[in-house]
Coordinates of C-alpha atoms and ligand atoms in Angstrom, one line a residue:
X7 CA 0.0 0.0 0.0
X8 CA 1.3 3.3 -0.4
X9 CA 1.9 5.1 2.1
X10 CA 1.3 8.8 3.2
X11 CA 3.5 10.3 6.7
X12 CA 1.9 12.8 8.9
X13 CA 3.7 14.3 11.4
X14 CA 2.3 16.2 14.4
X15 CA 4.0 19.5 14.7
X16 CA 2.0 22.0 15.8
X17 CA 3.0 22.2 19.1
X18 CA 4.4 25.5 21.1
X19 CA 6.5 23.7 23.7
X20 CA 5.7 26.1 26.7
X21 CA 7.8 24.3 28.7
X22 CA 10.8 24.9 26.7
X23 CA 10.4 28.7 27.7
X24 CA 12.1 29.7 24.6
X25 CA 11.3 32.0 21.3
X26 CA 12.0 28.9 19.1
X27 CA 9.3 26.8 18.0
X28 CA 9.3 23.3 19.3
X29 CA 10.6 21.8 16.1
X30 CA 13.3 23.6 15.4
X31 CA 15.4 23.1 19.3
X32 CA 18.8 21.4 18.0
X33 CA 19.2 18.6 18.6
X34 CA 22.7 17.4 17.9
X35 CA 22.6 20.4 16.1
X36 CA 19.9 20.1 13.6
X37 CA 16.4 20.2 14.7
X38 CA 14.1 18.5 16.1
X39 CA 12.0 17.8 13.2
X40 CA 14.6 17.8 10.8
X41 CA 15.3 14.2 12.6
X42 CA 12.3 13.2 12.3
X43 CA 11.7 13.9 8.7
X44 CA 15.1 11.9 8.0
X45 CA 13.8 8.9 9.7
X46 CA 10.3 9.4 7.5
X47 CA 12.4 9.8 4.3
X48 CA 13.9 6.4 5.0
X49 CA 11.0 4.6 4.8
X50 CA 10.2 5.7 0.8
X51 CA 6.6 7.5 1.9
X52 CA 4.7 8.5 -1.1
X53 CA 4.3 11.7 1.0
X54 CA 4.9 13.6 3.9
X55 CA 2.6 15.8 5.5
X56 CA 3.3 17.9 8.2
X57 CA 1.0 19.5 10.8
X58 CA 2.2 22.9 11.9
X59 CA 0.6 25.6 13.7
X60 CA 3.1 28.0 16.5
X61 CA 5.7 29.4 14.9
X62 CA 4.0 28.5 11.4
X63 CA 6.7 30.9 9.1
X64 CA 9.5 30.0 10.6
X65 CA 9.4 26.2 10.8
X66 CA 8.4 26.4 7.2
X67 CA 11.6 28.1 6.3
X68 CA 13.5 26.1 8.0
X69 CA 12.4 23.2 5.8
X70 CA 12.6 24.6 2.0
X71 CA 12.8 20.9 0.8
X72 CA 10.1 20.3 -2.0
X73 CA 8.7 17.1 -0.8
X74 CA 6.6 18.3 2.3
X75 CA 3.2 19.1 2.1
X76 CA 2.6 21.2 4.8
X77 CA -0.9 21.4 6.9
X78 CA -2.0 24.6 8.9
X79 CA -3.3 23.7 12.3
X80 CA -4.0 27.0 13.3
X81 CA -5.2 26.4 16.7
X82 CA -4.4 23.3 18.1
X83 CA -7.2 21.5 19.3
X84 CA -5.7 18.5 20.5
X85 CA -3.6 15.0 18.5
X86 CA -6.6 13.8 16.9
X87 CA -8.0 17.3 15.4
X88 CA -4.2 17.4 14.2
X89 CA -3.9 14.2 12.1
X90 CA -7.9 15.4 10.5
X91 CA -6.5 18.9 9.4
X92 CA -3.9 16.5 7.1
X93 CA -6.6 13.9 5.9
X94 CA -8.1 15.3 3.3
X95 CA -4.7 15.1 1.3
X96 CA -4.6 11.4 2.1
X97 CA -6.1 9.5 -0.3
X98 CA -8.3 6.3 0.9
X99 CA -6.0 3.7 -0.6
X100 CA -2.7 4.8 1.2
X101 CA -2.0 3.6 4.5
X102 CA -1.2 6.6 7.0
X103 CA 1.6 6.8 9.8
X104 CA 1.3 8.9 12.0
X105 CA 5.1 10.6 13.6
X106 CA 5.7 13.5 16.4
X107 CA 7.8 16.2 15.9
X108 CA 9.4 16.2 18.7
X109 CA 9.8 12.2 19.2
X110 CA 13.3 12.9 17.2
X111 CA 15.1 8.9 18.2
X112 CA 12.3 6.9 16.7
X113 CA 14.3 4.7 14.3
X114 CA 13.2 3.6 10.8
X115 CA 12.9 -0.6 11.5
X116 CA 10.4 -0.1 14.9
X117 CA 8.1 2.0 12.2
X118 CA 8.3 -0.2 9.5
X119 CA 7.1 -2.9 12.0
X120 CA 4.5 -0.3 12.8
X121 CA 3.7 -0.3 9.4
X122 CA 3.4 -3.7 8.6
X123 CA 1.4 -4.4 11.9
X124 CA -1.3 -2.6 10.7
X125 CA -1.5 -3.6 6.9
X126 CA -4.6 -3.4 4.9
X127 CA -7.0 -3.6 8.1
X128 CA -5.9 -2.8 11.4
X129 CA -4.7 0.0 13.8
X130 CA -1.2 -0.3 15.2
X131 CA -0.1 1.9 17.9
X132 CA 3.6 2.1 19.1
X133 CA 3.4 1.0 23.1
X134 CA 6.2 1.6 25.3
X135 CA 6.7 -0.2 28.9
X136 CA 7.8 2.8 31.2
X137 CA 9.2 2.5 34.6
X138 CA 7.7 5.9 35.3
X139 CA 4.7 6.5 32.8
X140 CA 3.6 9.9 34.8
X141 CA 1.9 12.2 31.7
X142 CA 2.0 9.4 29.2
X143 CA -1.7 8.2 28.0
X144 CA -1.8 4.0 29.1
X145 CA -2.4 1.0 27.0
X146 CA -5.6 -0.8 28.3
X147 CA -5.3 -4.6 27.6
X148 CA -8.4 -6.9 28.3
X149 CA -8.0 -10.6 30.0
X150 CA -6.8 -11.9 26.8
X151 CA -4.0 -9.3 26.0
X152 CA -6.4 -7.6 23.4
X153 CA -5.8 -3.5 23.3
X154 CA -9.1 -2.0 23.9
X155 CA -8.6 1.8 25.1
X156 CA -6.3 4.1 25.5
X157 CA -6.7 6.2 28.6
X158 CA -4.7 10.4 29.0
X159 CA -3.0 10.2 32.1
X160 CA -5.4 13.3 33.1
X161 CA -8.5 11.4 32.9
X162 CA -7.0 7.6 34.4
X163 CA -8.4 6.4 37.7
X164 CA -6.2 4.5 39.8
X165 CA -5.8 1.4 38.7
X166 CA -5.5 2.7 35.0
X167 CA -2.3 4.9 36.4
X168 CA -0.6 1.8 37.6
X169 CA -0.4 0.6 33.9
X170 CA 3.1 0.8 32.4
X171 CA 2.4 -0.2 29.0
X172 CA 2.5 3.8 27.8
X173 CA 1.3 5.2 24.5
X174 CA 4.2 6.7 22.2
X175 CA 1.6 8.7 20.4
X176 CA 3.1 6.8 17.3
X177 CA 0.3 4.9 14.9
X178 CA -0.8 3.5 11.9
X179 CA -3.7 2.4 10.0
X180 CA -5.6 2.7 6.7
X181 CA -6.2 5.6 5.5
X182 CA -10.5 5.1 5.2
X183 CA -10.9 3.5 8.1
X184 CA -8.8 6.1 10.1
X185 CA -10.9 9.1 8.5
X186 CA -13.8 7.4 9.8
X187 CA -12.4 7.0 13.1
X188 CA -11.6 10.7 13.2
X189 CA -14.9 11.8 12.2
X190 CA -16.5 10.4 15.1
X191 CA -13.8 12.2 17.6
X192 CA -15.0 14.1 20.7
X193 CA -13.5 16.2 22.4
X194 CA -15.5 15.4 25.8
X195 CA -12.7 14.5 28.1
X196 CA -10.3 16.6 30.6
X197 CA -8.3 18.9 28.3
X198 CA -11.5 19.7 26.2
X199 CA -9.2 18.0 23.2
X200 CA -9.6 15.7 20.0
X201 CA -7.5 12.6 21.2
X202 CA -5.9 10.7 18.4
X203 CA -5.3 8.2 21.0
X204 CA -9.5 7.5 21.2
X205 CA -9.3 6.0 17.4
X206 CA -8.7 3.3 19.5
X207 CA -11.9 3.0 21.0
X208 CA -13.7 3.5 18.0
X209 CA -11.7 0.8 16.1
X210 CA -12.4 -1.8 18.6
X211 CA -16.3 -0.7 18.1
X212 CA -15.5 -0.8 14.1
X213 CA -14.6 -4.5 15.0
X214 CA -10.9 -3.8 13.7
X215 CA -8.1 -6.0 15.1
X216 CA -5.9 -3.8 17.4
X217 CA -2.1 -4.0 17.6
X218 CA 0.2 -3.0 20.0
X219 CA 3.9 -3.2 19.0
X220 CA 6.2 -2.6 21.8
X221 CA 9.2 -0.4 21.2
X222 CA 12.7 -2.1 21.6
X223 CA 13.7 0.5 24.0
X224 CA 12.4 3.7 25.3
X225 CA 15.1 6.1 24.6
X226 CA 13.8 5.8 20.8
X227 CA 10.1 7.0 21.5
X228 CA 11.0 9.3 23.9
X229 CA 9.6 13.1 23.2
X230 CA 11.0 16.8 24.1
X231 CA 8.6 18.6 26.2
X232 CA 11.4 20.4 28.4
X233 CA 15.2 21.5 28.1
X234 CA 15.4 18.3 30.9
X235 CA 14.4 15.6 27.9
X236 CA 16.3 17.8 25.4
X237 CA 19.5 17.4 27.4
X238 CA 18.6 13.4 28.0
X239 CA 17.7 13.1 24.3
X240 CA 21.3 14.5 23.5
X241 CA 23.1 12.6 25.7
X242 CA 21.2 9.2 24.3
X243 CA 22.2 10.8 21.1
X244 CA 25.5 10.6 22.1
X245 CA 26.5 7.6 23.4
X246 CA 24.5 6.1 20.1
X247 CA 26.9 7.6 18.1
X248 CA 29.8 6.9 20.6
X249 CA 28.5 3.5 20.2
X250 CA 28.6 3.2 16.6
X251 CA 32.4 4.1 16.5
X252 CA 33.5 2.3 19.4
X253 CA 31.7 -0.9 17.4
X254 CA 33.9 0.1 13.9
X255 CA 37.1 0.0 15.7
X256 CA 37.9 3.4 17.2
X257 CA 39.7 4.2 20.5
X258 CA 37.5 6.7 22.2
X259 CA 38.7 7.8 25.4
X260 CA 35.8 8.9 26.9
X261 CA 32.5 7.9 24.8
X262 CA 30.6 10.2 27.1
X263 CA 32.8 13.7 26.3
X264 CA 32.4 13.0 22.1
X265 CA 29.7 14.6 20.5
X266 CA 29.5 13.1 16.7
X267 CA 26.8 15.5 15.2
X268 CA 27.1 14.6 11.8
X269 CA 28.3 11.1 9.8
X270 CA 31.5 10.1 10.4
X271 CA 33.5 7.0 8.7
X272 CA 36.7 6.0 10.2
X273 CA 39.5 4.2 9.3
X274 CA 41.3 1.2 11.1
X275 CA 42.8 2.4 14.5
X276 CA 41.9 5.5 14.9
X277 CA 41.9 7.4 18.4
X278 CA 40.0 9.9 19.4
X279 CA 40.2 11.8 22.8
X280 CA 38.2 13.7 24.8
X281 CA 35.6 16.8 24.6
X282 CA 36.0 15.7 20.4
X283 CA 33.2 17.3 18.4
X284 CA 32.9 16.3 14.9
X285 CA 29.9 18.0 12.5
X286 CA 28.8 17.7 9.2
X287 CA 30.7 14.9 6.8
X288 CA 33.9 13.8 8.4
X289 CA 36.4 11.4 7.1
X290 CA 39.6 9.9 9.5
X291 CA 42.2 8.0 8.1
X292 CA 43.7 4.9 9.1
X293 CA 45.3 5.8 12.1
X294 CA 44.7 9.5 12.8
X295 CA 44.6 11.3 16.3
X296 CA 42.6 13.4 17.2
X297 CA 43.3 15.4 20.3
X298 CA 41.4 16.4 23.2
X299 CA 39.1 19.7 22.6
X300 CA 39.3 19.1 18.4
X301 CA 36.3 20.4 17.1
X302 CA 35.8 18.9 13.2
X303 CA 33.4 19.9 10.2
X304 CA 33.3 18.9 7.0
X305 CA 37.2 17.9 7.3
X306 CA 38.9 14.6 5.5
X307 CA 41.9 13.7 7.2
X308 CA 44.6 10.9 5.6
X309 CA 46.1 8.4 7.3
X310 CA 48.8 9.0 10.3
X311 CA 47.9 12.7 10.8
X312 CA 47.7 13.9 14.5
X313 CA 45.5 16.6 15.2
X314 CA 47.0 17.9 18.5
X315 CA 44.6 19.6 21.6
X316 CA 42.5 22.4 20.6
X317 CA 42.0 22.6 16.9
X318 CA 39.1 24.1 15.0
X319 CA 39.0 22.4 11.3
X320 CA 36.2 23.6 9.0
X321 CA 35.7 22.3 5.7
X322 CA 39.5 21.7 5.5
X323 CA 41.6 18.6 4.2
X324 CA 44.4 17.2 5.7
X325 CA 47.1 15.0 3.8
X326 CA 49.0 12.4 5.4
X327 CA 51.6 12.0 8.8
X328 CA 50.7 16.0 8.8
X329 CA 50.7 17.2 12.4
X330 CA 48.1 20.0 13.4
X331 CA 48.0 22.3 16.4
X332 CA 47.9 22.6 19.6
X333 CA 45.1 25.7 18.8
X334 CA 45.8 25.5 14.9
X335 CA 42.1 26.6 12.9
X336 CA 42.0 25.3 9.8
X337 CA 38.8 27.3 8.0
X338 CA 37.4 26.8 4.4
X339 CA 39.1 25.9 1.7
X340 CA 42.6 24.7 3.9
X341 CA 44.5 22.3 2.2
X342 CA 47.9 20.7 3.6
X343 CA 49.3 17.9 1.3
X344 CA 51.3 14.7 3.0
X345 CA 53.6 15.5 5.9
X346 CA 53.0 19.2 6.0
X347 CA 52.8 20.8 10.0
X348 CA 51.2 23.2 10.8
X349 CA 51.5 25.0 14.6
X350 CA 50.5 26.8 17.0
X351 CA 47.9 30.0 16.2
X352 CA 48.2 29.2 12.6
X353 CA 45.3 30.1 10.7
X354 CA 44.5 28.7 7.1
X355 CA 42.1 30.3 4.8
X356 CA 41.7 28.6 1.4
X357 CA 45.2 28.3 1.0
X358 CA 47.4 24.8 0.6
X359 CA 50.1 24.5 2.4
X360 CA 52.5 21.5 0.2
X361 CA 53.9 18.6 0.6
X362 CA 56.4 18.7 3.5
X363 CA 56.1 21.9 3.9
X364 CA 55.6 23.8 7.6
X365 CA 54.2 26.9 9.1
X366 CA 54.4 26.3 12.9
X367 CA 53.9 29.4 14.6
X368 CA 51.3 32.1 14.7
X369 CA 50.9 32.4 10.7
X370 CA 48.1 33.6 8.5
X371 CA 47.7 32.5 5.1
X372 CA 44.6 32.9 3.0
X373 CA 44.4 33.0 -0.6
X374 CA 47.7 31.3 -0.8
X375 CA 49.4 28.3 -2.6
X376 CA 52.4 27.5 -1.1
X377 CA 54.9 24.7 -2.5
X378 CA 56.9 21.7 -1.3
X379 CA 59.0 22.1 1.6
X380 CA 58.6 25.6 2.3
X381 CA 59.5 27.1 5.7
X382 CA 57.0 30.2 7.0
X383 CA 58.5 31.6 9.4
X384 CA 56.9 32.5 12.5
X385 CA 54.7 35.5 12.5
X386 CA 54.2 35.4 8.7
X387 CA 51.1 36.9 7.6
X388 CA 49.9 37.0 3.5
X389 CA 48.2 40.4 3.5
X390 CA 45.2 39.3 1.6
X391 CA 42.8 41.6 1.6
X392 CA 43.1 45.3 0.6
X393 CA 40.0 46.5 2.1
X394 CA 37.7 45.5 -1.0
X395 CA 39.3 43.1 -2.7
X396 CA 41.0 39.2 -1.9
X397 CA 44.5 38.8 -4.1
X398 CA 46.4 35.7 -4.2
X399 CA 49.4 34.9 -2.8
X400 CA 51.6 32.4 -4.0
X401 CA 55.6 30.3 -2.5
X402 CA 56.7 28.4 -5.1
X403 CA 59.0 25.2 -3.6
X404 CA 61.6 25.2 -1.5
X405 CA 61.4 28.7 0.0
X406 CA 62.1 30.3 3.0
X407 CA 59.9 32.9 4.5
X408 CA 62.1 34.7 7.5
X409 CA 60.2 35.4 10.4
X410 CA 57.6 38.0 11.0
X411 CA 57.3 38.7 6.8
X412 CA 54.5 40.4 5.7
X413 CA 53.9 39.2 1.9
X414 CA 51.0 42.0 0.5
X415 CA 49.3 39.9 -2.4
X416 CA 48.8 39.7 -4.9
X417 CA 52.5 38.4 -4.8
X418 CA 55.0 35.3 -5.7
X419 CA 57.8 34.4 -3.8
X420 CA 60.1 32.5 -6.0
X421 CA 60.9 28.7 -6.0
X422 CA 64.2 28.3 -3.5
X423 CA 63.9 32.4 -2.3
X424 CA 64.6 33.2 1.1
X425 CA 62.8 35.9 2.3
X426 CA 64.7 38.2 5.3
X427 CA 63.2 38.5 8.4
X428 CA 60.3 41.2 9.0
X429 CA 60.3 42.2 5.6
X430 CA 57.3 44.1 4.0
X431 CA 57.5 42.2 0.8
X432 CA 55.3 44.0 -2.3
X433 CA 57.0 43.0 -5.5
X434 CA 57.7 39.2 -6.7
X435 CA 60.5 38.2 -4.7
X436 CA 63.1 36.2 -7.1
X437 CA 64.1 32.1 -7.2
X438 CA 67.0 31.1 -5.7
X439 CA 67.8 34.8 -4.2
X440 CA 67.4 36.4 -0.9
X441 CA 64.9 39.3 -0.5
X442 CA 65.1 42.2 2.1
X443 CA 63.0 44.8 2.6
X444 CA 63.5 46.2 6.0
X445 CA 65.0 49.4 7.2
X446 CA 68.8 49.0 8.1
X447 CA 69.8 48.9 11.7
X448 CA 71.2 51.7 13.1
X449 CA 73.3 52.4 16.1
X450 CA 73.9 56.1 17.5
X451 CA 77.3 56.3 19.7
X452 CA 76.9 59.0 22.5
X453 CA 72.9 59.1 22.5
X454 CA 70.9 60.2 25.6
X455 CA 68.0 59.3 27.1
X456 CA 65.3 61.6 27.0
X457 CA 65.4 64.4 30.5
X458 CA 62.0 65.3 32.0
X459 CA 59.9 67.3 30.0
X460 CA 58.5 70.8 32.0
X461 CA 55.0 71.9 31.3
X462 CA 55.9 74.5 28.6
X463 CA 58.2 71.5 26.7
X464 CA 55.4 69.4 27.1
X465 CA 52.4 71.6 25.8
X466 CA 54.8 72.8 23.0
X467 CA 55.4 69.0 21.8
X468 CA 51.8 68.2 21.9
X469 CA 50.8 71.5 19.6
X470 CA 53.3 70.3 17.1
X471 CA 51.9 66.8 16.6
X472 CA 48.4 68.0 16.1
X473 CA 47.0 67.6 12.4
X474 CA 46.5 71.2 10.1
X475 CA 42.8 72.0 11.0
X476 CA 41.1 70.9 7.8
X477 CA 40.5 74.1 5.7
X478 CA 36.9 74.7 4.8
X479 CA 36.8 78.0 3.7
X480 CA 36.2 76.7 0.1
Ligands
UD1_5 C1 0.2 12.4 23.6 C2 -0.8 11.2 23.7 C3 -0.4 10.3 24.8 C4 1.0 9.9 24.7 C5 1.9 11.1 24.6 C6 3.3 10.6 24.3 C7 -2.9 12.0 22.9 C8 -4.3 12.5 23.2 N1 -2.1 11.7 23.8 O1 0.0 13.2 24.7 O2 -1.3 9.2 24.9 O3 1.4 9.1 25.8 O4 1.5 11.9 23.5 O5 4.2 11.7 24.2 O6 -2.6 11.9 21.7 N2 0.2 18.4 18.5 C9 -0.3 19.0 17.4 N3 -1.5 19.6 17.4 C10 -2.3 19.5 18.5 C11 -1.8 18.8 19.6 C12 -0.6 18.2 19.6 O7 0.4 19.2 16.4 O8 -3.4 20.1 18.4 C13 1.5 17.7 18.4 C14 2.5 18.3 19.4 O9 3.2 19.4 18.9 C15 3.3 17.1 19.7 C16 2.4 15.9 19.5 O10 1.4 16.4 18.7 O11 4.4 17.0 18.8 C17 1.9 15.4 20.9 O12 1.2 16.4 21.5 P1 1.3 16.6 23.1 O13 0.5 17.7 23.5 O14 2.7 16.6 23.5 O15 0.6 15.2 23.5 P2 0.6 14.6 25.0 O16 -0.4 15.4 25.7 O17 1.9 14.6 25.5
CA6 CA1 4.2 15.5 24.6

């Protein structure tokens, strides 16, 4: 059957106490609902409709993607009021999931289950066992196990409360029989609210078989209603994704202090320390180290290359047996080739640094191609930008940039060219020769140092180093 996704999002989330619509709180850095339609995507729905309602603008720009049809709940009258504002896009053949925003864990395989539990004639609702189900609505069995009810925590009597078998909220069924369901909703109950969850009641009367799969854990069903679930959802997100590595092969050193927000692939041996956040698409060679505090996006590292403590990478890649850091940022468009370093306070900005080349100390270069086995000197900054415009820069092999050079691009610095110490380079700078460009030193014999100025002295200095007034007299 095909098979149309609907997914309650309509929610404020008061007890977030933020500005932010439900939805869109990151998780692992992306949002809520951004998780979930991933998930939904995997299952090849013929479409994807999504309830919205607070914060309607903004959680619609946040999702541009063309395959969403999205459904104004404009006030939200409760779950099952919800699912009927998407109905009438969902034709009678297709068979209907229903998702929450804000249930972000929920893997594919438990809803395919789902899916298949309810095939062409039943309703299947996603159960949970809870060791503390307080505000989840309950799964009512009868003697023989058979789902007849599900009761809101807010209208359960006692012995209904004591139920641990808690309602995810997730379901599916048939499209037709659902929209029958929902047209006999009523709202007669303690929040004054369509339930979804009372399809179940009128499926039993509809004398539709009833099925209850349990999901394999809870953290996977488990929803965001405070910053409290948020920070457990993270944290289960986590150690998921800890998991996941620690299972390929890698040496974490602390699974709990590495946050993996993004898809990672790893080769053999790699070791990863601690407070390690990686974001975005990011590759690691055989054998690479990555130090504690290394925060990673959209980086490819080769095989053997230690990133030392404290290195921001963003989309950058790094060759092989390079060595990176301590507090080295590596921003878009870096590029070392094999066995290049790179130090301390060095900052790389679409520039390539070659092969066995190193710039280890407090170094800028942006808009630069540097060769094989250059030295950069400490202190070296390519003076990139002249207010309005980017110019290149470009040190051909073998060359050696003295210490504190300033290189104002666009420039070349010849293959094999050694470059003085604190020179202000701004024409080409020959192969093979050395360049200088530095005021001589000077030493005066018999100097003084300066007396104590007196207040005349002093006020007479001070008028002499003022500006002319500018002249506006025409
Ligand atoms: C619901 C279930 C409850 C279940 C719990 C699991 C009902 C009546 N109750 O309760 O059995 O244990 O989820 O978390 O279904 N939403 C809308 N429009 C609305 C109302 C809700 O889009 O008019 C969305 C919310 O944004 C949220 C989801 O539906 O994503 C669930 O709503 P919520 O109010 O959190 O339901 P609960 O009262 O927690
Ligand atoms: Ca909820």
């Amino acid at each position: 059957m095909p098979l149309s996704i609907v997914i309650l999002a309509a929610g404020q989330g008061k007890r977030m106490k933020s500005d932010l619509p439900k939805v869109l709180q990151p998780l692992a850095g992306r949002p809520l609902l951004r998780h979930v339609l991933d998930c939904a995507r995997a299952l090849g729905p013929d479409a994807i409709h999504v309830v919205h309602g607070h914060g309607a603008e903004q959680v619609r720009a946040a999702f541009p993607e063309t395959d969403l049809t999205w459904v104004l709940q404009a006030e939200q009258h409760g779950t099952g009021h919800a699912v009927m504002q998407a109905m009438p896009a969902v034709p009678d053949d297709h068979q209907v999931l229903v998702l929450y925003g804000d249930v972000p864990l929920v893997r594919a395989a438990t809803l395919r289950e789902l899916v298949a539990a309810a095939g062409t004639g039943s309703l299947a609702i996603l159960s949970v066992l809870l060791a503390d189900p307080a505000g989840y609505g309950r799964v009512l069995r009868d003697k023989a196990g058979n789902v007849y009810r599900i009761v809101e925590h807010k209208d359960a009597n006692r012995k209904e409360l004591a139920v641990q078998e808690s309602n995810t909220g997730l379901l599916a069924a048939p499209a037709a029989a659902l929209r029958r369901w929902l047209a006999s909703l009523r709202n007669d109950n303690a929040q004054g609210e369509y339930y979804l969850t009372d399809v179940v009641t009128l499926a039993v009367k509809d004398g539709a078989t009833i099925t209850a799969v349990v999901a394999p854990t809870a953290a996977e069903v488990l929803g965001v209603n405070d910053r409290q679930q948020l920070a457990q959802l993270e944290a289960e997100y986590r150690r998921q994704r800890a998991g996941e590595l620690l299972e390929a092969g890698v040496t974490l050193a602390d699974p709990a202090r590495l946050d993996v927000r993004g898809t990672v692939r790893c080769g053999r041996d790699v070791r990863i320390d601690v407070n390690v956040v990686l974001e975005g698409e990011v590759e690691l060679g055989d054998r690479v180290v990555v130090g504690p505090g290394c925060v990673l996006r959209d980086v490819t590292v080769a095989a053997d290359t230690v990133l030392h403590p404290h290195c921001v990478l963003t989309g950058a890649a790094i060759g092989a047996r390079c060595s990176v850091g301590p507090f080295a940022r590596m921003r878009p468009g870096a590029r070392l080739l094999d066995d290049a370093h790179v130090g301390n306070f060095v900052e790389l900005k679409n520039a390539t640094l070659g092969a066995g080349s190193k710039a280890n100390h407090l170094t800028y270069l942006g808009d630069a191609t540097v060769g094989a086995k250059v030295n950069v000197g400490a202190g070296t900054i390519t003076c990139n930008y002249d207010g309005v415009n980017k110019w290149p820069t470009v040190i051909e092999d073998g060359a050696f940039i003295g210490s504190g050079a300033m290189l104002v691009a666009p420039i070349t610095i010849g293959r094999n060219a050694t470059v003085g110490a604190g020179s202000t380079i701004t024409k080409p700078a020959p192969r093979e020769a050395l360049t200088l460009a530095r005021t001589r030193q000077q030493s005066l014999a018999g100097w003084h140092r300066p007396a104590k100025a007196t207040t005349e002295e002093r006020s007479r200095a001070i008028e002499r180093a003022r500006l002319p007034e500018d002249d506006h007299s025409g």
